[in-house]
Amino acid sequence: QSSGPGLDRPLSKKEGSGPDPAPEQESQNKMATVIVKISGNNQTRRWTARADHLTFASIQKRVADNFQTPKFYLTYKDDEDDDINVSTDEELQEAVSLALKTEPAVLRLKLVEGLSPAAARPSPPTTSPPPAAPSAPDAAPQGGANAPSAPAELNPHVFFQNLADALPQVMSALPPPLQSILSQMELDTAASAAANAAANAASRGASSASGAAATG
């Protein structure tokens, strides 16, 4: 028995199964309504809203209008019975998706006055930069009142005094023949200086005597 064309071809998953339930479920979630309950300050507020219209900003406005609480944060119990903070639209949608799994769909939020633990946590101390090194003072102009004095070694008197103090050590380091020559030169210089001094003294004495004779 022959079959018609294409009847023996196995049906594909797409042809043999129904529509994908994921988009349908997502569409149902958008159209679904959720009961919102907020408890705090010894009161509870309730209203019904569409799940896709519920935002964190709208929750904040409800709290501001009904609870007159300037600083607060919201929490809810998740499916593991943990307290979860809600502070963004993404976190709120997570709470709404969990509420839609229950029948009836109820989103229970708890209002807590004050800042959330994360916001109240002090920020780490900042380290201040190290102080800047002091700048070097400007050099005083040459010849001014603050101009540095010349080193003592450049003073002629100090120079010759240091030279005279160093001569004995220099002489002791010289070879003996050279020491003998320099000693003889020193003696000759001393003798010449003595002769010159005597000649000068005699000349002054003669001048004084001639002056006295002329006066007499």
Phi, psi and omega in degrees: 000122182274151178249163181291160181300131175086355182284334179279350181288127180295144180289137176287166180299325181290322182280330185271344181251168180281185180296152179298124185285344185297307178299324179295319178295319180296320179294321178295322179296323180292323182276347185288158176249153181227140176273126181253128176234127177241125181243138178168157180056039177062031176209161179227132178247141183224140172203165181246136182217156173290142185297323183280350179262355184275121179233163179293326178297321178293324176297315179300319180296319178299317180295316181297323182284329189251336185249346180048050179245110184292323182235126183200168167214160186246145176225162173213162177268125179273188184288354175252014177065030175261147175279119183246129177284146177236119179218001180221166178296323180297317179294324178293317179296327175296318178294321179294318180298325176291322180293326181290345178279351180258165180227114357286163181281109182233125174259110181258118179246142178250128180270125178240123180286150179099185179276151176292156180305324180292319180288329181279348181293128181294144178285151181296144181296144178266141180272128179281146180294152179296148181297147181289145180292138180297140181285149180290138179295147179296143179292138179290144179299148181296137178083359181280187182291331181264013181294136181294142180285157180291145178301151181297334182294338181276354176290125184302318181298315180294322182298311181292327178295318178295323179294319180294322179292330183272347184298316180301321180292320178295318180297321182292337181273351182277156175299150182305317180300319180290325176299320180296318180296315181293326177295318179297320179295325179293319178295318179297321180294319179296319180294320179296320179294322178293319180295318179295321179295320179293320180295319179294322179292319179294322180294320179292324179294318180295321180296321181292321180292318179295325178292323181290322180294319180294326181289322180290000000 
